[in-house]
Coordinates of C-alpha atoms in Angstrom, one line a residue:
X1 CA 0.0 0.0 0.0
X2 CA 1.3 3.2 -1.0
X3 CA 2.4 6.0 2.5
X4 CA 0.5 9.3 2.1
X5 CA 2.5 12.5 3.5
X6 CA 0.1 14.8 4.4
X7 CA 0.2 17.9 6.5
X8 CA -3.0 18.4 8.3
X9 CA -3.2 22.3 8.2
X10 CA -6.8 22.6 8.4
X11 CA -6.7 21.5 12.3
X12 CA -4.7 24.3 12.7
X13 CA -5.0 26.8 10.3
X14 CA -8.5 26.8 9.3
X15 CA -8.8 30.0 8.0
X16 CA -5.9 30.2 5.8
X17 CA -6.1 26.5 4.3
X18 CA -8.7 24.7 2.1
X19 CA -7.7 21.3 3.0
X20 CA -8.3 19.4 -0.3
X21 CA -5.2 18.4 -1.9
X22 CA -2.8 15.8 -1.0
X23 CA 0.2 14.1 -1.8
X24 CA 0.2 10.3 -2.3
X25 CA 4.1 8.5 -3.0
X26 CA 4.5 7.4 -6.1
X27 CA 8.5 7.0 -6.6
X28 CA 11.5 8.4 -5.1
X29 CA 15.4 8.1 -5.5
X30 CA 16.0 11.2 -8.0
X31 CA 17.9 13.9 -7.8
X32 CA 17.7 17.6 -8.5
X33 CA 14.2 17.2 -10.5
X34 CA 13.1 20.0 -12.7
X35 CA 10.6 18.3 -14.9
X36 CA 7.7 15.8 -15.1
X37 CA 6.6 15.2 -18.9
X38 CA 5.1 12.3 -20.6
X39 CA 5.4 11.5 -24.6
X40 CA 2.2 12.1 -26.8
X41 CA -0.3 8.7 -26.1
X42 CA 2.4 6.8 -23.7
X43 CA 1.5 6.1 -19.8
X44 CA 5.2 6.7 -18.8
X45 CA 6.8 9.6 -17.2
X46 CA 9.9 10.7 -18.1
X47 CA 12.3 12.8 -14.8
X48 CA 14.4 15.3 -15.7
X49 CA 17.6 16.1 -13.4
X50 CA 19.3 19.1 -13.5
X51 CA 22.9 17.1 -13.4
X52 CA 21.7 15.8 -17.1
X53 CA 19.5 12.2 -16.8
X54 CA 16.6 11.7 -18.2
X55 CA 14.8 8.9 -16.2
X56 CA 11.9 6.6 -16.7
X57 CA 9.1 6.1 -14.4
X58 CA 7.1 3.6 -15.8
X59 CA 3.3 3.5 -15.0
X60 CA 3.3 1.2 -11.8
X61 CA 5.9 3.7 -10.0
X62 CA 9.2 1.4 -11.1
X63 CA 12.4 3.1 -12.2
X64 CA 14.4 2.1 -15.2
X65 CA 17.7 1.4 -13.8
X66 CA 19.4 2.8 -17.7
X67 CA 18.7 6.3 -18.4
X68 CA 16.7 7.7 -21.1
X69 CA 19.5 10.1 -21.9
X70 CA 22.5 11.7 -20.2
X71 CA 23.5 15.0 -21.1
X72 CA 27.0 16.0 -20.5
X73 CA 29.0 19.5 -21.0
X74 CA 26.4 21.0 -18.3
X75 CA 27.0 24.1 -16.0
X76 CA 26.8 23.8 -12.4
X77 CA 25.0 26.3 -11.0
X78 CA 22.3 26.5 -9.0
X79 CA 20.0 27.6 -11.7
X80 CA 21.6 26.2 -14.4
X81 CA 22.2 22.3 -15.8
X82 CA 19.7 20.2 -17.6
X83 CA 16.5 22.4 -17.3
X84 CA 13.5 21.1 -19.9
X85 CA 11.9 18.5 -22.1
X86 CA 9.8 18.7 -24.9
X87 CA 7.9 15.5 -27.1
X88 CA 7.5 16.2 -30.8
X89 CA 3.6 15.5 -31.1
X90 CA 4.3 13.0 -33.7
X91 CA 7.3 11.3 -31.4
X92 CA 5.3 7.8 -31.8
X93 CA 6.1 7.9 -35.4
X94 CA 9.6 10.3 -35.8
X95 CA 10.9 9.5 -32.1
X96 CA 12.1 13.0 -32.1
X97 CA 12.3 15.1 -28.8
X98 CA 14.1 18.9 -27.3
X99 CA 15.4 19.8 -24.2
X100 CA 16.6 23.3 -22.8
X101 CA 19.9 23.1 -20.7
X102 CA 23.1 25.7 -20.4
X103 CA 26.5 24.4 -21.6
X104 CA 29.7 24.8 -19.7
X105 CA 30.0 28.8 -20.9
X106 CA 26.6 29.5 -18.9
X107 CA 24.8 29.9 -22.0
X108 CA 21.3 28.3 -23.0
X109 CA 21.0 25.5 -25.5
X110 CA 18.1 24.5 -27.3
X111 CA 18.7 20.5 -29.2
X112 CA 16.9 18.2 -31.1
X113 CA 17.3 14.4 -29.7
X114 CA 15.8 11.3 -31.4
X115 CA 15.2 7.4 -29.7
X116 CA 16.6 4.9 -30.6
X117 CA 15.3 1.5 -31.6
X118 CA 15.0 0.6 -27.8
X119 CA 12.2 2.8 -26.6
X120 CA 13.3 2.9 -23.1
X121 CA 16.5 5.0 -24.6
X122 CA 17.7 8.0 -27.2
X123 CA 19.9 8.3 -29.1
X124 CA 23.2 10.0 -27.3
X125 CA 23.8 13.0 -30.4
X126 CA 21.9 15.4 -30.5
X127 CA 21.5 18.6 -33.0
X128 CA 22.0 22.2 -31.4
X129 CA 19.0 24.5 -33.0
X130 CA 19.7 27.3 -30.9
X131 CA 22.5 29.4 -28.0
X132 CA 21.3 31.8 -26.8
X133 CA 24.1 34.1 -24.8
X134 CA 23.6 34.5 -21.2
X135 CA 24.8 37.2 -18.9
X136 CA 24.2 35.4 -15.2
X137 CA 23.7 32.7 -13.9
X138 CA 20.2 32.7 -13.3
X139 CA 16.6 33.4 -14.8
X140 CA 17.1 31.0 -17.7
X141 CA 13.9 29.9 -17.9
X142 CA 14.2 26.3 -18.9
X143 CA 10.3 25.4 -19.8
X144 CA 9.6 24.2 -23.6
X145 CA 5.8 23.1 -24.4
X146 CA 4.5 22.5 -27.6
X147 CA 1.6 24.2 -28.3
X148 CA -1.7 23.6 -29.7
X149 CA -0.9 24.9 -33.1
X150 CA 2.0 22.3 -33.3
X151 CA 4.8 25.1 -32.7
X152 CA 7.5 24.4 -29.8
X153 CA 7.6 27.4 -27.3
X154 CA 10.6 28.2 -25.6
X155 CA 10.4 30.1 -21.6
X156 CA 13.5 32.4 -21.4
X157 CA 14.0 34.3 -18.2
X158 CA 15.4 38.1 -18.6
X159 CA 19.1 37.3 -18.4
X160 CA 19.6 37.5 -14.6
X161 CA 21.2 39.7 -11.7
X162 CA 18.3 41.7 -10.4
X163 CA 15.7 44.3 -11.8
X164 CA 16.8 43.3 -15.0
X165 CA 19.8 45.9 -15.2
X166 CA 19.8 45.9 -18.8
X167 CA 16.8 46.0 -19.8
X168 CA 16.2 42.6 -21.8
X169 CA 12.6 41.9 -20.8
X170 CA 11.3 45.1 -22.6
X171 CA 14.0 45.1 -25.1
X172 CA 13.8 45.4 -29.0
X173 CA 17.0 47.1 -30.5
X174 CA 19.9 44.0 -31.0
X175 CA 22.7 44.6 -30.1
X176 CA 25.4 43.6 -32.6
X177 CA 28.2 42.3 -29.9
X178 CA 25.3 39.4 -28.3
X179 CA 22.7 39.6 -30.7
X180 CA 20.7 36.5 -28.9
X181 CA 20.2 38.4 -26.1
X182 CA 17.1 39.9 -27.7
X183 CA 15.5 36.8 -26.8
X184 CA 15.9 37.2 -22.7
X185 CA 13.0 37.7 -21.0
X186 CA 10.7 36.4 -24.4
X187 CA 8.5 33.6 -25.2
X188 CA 10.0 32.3 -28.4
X189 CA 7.4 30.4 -30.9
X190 CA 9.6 28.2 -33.7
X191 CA 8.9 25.6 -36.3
X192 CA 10.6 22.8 -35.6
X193 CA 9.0 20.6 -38.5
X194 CA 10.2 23.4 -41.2
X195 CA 13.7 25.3 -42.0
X196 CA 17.0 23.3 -41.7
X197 CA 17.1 24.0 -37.8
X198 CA 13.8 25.2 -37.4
X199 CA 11.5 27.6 -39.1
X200 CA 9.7 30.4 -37.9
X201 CA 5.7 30.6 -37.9
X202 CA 4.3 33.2 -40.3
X203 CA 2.1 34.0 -37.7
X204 CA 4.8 35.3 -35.7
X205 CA 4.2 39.0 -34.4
X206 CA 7.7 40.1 -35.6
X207 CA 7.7 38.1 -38.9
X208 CA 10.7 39.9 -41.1
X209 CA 12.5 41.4 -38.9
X210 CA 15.7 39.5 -38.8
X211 CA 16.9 38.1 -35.5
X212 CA 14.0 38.9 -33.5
X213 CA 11.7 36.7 -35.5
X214 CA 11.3 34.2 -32.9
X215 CA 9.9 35.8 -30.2
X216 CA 6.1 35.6 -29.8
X217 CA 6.0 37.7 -26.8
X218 CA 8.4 40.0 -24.3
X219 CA 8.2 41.4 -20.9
X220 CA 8.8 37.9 -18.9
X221 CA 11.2 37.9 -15.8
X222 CA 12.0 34.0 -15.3
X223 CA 8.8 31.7 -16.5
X224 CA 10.3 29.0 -15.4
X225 CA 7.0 26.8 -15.5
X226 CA 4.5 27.3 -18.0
X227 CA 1.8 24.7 -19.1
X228 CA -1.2 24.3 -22.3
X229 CA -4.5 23.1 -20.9
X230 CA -4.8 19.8 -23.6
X231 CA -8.0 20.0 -23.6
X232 CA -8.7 23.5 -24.4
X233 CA -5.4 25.0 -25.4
X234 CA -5.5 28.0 -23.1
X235 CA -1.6 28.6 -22.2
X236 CA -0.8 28.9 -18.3
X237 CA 2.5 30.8 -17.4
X238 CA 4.3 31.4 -13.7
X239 CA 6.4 33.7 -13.9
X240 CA 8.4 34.3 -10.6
X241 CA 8.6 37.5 -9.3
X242 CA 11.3 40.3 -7.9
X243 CA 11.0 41.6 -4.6
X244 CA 7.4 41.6 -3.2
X245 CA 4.8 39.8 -6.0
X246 CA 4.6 36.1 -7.5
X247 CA 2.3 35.9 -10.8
X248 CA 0.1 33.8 -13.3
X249 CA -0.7 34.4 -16.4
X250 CA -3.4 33.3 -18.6
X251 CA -3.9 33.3 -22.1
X252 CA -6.9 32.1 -23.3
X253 CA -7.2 29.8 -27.2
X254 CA -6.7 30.5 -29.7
X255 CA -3.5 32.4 -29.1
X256 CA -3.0 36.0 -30.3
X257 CA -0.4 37.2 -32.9
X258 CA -0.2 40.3 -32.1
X259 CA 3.4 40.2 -30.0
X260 CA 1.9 40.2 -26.4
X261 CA 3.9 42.5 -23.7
X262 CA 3.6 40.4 -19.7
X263 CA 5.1 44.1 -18.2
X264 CA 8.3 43.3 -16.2
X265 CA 10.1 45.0 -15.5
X266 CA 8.1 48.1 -15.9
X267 CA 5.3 45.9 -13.8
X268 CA 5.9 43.1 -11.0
X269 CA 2.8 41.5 -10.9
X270 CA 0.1 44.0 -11.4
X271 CA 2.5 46.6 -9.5
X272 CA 4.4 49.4 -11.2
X273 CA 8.0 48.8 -10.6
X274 CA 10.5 50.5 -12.8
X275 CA 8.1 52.5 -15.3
X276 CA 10.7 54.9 -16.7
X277 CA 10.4 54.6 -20.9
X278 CA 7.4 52.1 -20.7
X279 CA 5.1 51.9 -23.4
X280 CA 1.2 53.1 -22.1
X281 CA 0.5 51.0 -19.6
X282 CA -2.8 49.6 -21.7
X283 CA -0.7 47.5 -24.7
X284 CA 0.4 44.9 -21.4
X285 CA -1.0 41.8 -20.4
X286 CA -1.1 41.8 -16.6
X287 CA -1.5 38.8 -14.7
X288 CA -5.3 36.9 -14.1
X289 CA -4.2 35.8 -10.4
X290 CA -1.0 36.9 -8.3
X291 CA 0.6 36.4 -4.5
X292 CA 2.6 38.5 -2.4
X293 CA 5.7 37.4 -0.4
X294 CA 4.4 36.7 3.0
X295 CA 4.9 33.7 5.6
X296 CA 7.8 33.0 4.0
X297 CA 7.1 32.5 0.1
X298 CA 9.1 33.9 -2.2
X299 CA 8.8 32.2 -5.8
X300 CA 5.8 30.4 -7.7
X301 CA 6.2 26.6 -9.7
X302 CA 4.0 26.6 -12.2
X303 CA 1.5 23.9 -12.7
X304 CA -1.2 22.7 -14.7
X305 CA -5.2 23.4 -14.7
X306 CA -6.4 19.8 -13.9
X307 CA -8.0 17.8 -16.9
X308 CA -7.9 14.8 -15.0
X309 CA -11.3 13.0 -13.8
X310 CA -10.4 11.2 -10.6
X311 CA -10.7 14.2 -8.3
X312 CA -14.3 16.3 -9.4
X313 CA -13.1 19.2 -6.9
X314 CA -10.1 19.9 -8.7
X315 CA -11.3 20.4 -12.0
X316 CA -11.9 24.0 -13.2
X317 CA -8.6 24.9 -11.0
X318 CA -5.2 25.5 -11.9
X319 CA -3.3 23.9 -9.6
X320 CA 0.8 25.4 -8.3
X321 CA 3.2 25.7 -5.7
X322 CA 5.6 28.2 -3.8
X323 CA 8.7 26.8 -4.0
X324 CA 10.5 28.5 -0.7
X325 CA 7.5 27.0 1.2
X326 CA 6.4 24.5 -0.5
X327 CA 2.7 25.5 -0.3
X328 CA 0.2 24.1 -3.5
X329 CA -2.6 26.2 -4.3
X330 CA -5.1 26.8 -6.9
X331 CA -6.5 29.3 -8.7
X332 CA -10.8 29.4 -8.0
X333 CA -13.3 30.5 -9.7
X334 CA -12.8 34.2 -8.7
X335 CA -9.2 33.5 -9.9
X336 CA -8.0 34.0 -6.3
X337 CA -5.3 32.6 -4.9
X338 CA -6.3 29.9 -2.7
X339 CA -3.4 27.7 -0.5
X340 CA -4.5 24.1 0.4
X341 CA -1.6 21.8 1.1
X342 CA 1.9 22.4 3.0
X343 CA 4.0 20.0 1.7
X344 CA 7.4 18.9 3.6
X345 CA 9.9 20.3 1.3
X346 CA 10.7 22.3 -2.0
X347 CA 8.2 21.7 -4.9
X348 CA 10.5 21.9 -7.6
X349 CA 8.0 20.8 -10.6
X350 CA 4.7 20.0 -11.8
X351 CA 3.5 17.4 -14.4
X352 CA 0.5 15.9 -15.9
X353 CA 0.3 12.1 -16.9
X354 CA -1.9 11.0 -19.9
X355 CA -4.7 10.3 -18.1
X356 CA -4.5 14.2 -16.4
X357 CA -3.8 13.7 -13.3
X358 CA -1.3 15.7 -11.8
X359 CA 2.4 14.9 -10.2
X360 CA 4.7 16.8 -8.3
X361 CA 8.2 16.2 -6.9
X362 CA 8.4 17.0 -3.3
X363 CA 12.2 17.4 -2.5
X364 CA 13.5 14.6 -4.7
X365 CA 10.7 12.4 -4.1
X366 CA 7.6 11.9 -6.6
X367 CA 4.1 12.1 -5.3
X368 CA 0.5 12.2 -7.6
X369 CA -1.4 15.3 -6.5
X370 CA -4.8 13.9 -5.0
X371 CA -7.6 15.6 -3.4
X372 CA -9.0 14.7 0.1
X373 CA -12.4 15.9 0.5
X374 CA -15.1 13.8 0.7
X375 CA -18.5 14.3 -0.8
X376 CA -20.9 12.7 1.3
X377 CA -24.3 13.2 0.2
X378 CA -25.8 10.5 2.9
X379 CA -27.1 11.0 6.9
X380 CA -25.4 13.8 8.6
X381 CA -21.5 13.0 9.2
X382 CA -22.1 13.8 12.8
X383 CA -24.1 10.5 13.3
X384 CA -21.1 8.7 13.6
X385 CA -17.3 9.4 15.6
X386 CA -14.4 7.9 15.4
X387 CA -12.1 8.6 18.5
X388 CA -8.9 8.9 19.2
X389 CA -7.9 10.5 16.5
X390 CA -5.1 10.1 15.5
X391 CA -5.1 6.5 16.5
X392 CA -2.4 4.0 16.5
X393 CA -4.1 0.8 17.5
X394 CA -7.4 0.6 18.7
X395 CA -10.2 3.0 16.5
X396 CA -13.6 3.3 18.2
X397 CA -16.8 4.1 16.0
X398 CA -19.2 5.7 18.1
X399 CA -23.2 5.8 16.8
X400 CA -25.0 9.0 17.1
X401 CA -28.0 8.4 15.4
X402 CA -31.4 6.8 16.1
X403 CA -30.4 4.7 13.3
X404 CA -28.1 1.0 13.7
X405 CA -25.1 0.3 11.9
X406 CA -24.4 -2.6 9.7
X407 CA -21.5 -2.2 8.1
X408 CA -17.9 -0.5 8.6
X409 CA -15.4 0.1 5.8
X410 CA -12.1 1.2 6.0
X411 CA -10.6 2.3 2.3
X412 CA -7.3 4.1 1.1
X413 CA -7.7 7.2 -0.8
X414 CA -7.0 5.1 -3.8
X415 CA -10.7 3.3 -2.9
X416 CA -9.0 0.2 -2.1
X417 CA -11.0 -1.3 0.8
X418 CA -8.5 -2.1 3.5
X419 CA -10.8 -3.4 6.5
X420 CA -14.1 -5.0 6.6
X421 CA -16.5 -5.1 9.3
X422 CA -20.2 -6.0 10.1
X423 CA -21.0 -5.0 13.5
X424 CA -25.1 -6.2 13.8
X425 CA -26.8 -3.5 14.8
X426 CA -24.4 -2.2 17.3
X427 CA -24.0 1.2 18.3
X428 CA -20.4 0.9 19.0
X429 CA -17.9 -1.0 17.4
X430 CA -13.7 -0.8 17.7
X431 CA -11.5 -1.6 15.4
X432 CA -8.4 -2.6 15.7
X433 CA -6.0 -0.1 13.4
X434 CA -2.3 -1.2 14.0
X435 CA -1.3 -3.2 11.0
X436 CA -2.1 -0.5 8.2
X437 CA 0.4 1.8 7.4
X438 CA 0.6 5.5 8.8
X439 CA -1.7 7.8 6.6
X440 CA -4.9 9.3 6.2
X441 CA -7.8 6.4 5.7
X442 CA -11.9 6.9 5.0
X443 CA -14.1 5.1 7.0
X444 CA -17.6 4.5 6.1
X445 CA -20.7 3.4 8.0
X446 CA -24.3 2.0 6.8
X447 CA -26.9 1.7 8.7
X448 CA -29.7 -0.8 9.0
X449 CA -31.7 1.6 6.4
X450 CA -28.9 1.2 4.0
X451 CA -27.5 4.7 4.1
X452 CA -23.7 5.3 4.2
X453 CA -21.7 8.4 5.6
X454 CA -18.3 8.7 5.4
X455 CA -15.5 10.4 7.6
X456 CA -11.7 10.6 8.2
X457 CA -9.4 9.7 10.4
X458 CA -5.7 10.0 10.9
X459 CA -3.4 6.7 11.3
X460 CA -0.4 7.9 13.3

């Protein structure tokens, strides 16, 4: 059975936390991950590690012991190594794939990699499409998505340092000496089936004007996780702030042409920051949900808007992390920022498995994303209680109601029933609790009328 870790917030924080999500294990021994991504129509999910493997996590949580791939001639620093992956959405019949990383010189690389005849591994050349220079060490982005209309986008950060000294984010003119520069702080849009490297879409806002015809949009400080909703297209970007605000952007399918502007750094978050020579405030796109630095958060992970059907309450809601805290939240309906789950360590990344449901690496170890409400449309909840709780060996069910119970069910949160008990009529029954593993449980009573209500309880 697999361990939950779960921090139970709502007992104590009730009026900060919505306690819905969860974390349930799913695999663990990585290190340094940075991405969770899945080819088009294939179950497995392939890890990313900033020192340059690629690993397999196959569907029933086991590792492949070989690599996918192994990139080598890396940078070590902190922000810096082996940073995205990208499926081609016709890899089941070309095999090809992209990743974002920065070579030894600090400087980002975009590549083309294929598989080989072993699907388990690629191919170990790859072909550079794109450097891109970098002056610092960090905000390099490192996201690459394809997008709905088949083009690969490409998440650069504004170069680095702080406040973005030189300007990049808002930048236009190239300069001659680093002429890739222009791309920092830019959503780039390429062709990746067209061109000898690439080719650029005609529907690109800057179409003929050489060396900035890539860029789709500008004004981006580090999106280091962006997302597409699959089932709608709608593009989701994080982009982590400066000094006081964290934001999310949304733009809704089908995407504009028209070269959009996100506003750093005249902007952080909906905030004016440096607005010296910014264009009218009215050509930006300014952020549909955002977060302040408080309690200890200081930069978002972008996630996904669930698409997944196993968990009705997180559907409509974009789902995220702070990555200093390690808080997930969600966007709601208001597009308010709501916190739900304090997980244990950093949340590094997001992904989204074929089916739509959602992962997360917690500190180095993989978890699904899982929600822990309970929708219990039967008697009152009140009519039973189950004390102590926490429990660690004996759990008593106490009866409330005018009503007997029947029937006692202990299930995982995966639905797997783990205990079975029929009690006759009794209105008290205890259960003895010490052989299942430590974790939140559901336990569910009928009574003699047939109807069921359901509760939770904590094994320590």
């Amino acid at each position: 059975m697999k361990k939950f870790i779960l921090l139970f917030t709502c007992f104590l924080f009730s009026k900060s936390f919505a306690q819905t999500i969860g974390l349930q294990s799913f695999a663990s021994g990585f290190s340094s991950p940075v991405e969770i991504i899945h080819p088009p129509n294939d179950a497995r999910l392939f890890i990313v590690q900033k020192g340059g493997l690629i690993r397999i996590v196959n569907p029933n949580g086991t590792i492949n012991a070989t690599p996918f791939l192994t990139v080598t001639g890396l940078s070590n620093s902190s922000e810096q190594g082996l940073l995205g992956l990208a499926f081609h959405p016709n890899y089941a019949t070309n095999g090809l794939f992209f990743i974002n990383y920065t070579n030894t010189a600090g400087d980002t690389v975009i590549a083309r990699y294929s598989v080989s005849t072993n699907p388990d591994v690629a191919n170990t050349t790859g072909t550079i499409l794109m450097t891109i220079d970098q002056p610092y060490a960090n905000h390099n982005g490192g996201t690459l998505r394809f997008g709905p209309d088949g083009y690969l986008y490409i998440g650069m950060g504004d170069g680095g340092s702080g406040d973005d000294p030189q300007g990049f984010a808002q930048n236009m003119t190239i300069d001659a000496s680093f002429p890739t520069r222009i791309f920092l702080g830019k959503m780039l849009r390429i062709d990746v089936d067209s061109g000898t490297l690439y080719g650029i879409p005609s529907t690109n806002p800057y179409i003929g004007q050489a060396g900035k015809e890539e860029i789709w949009a500008k004004g981006l400080r580090n999106p280091w996780k962006f997302s597409f909703n699959k089932l709608n297209g709608d593009l989701w970007i994080a982009d982590v702030g400066q000094n006081e605000v964290e934001e999310i952007n949304k733009i809704a399918s089908p995407l504009p042409n028209t070269g959009l502007n996100f506003g750093w750094r005249c902007y952080e978050g909906n905030a004016p920051y440096l607005t010296s020579g910014c264009e009218p405030m009215n050509t930006m796109t300014f952020p549909i949900s955002e977060y302040i630095h408080e309690s200890g958060r200081c930069s978002i992970t972008g996630g996904f808007f669930y698409t997944g059907t196993t968990y009705p309450d997180l559907q409509n809601k974009y789902v995220f992390a702070d990555y200093c805290t390690g808080e997930i939240g969600y966007i709601n309906d208001s597009n308010e920022v709501v916190w739900s789950f304090n997980a244990s360590s950093t949340i590094s990344t997001f992904g989204e498995g074929l089916d739509g449901e959602l992962y997360v690496f917690n500190g180095n170890s993989l978890f699904r994303v899982i929600d822990t409400s309970l929708n219990t449309s039967s008697f009152d909840k009140t009519s039973i209680s189950v004390y102590p709780n926490p429990v660690k060996s004996i759990l008593n069910i106490k009866n409330n109601s005018n009503s007997f119970l029947n029937k006692i069910r202990i299930h995982d949160f995966t639905g797997k029933t783990i205990i079975k008990r029929d009690i006759n009529n009794s209105q008290i029954s205890s259960i003895e609790v010490s052989e299942i593993a430590a974790g939140i449980y559901i336990i569910s009573a009928e009574d003699n009328l047939g109807n069921v209500v359901k509760t939770k309880f904590i094994k320590e």
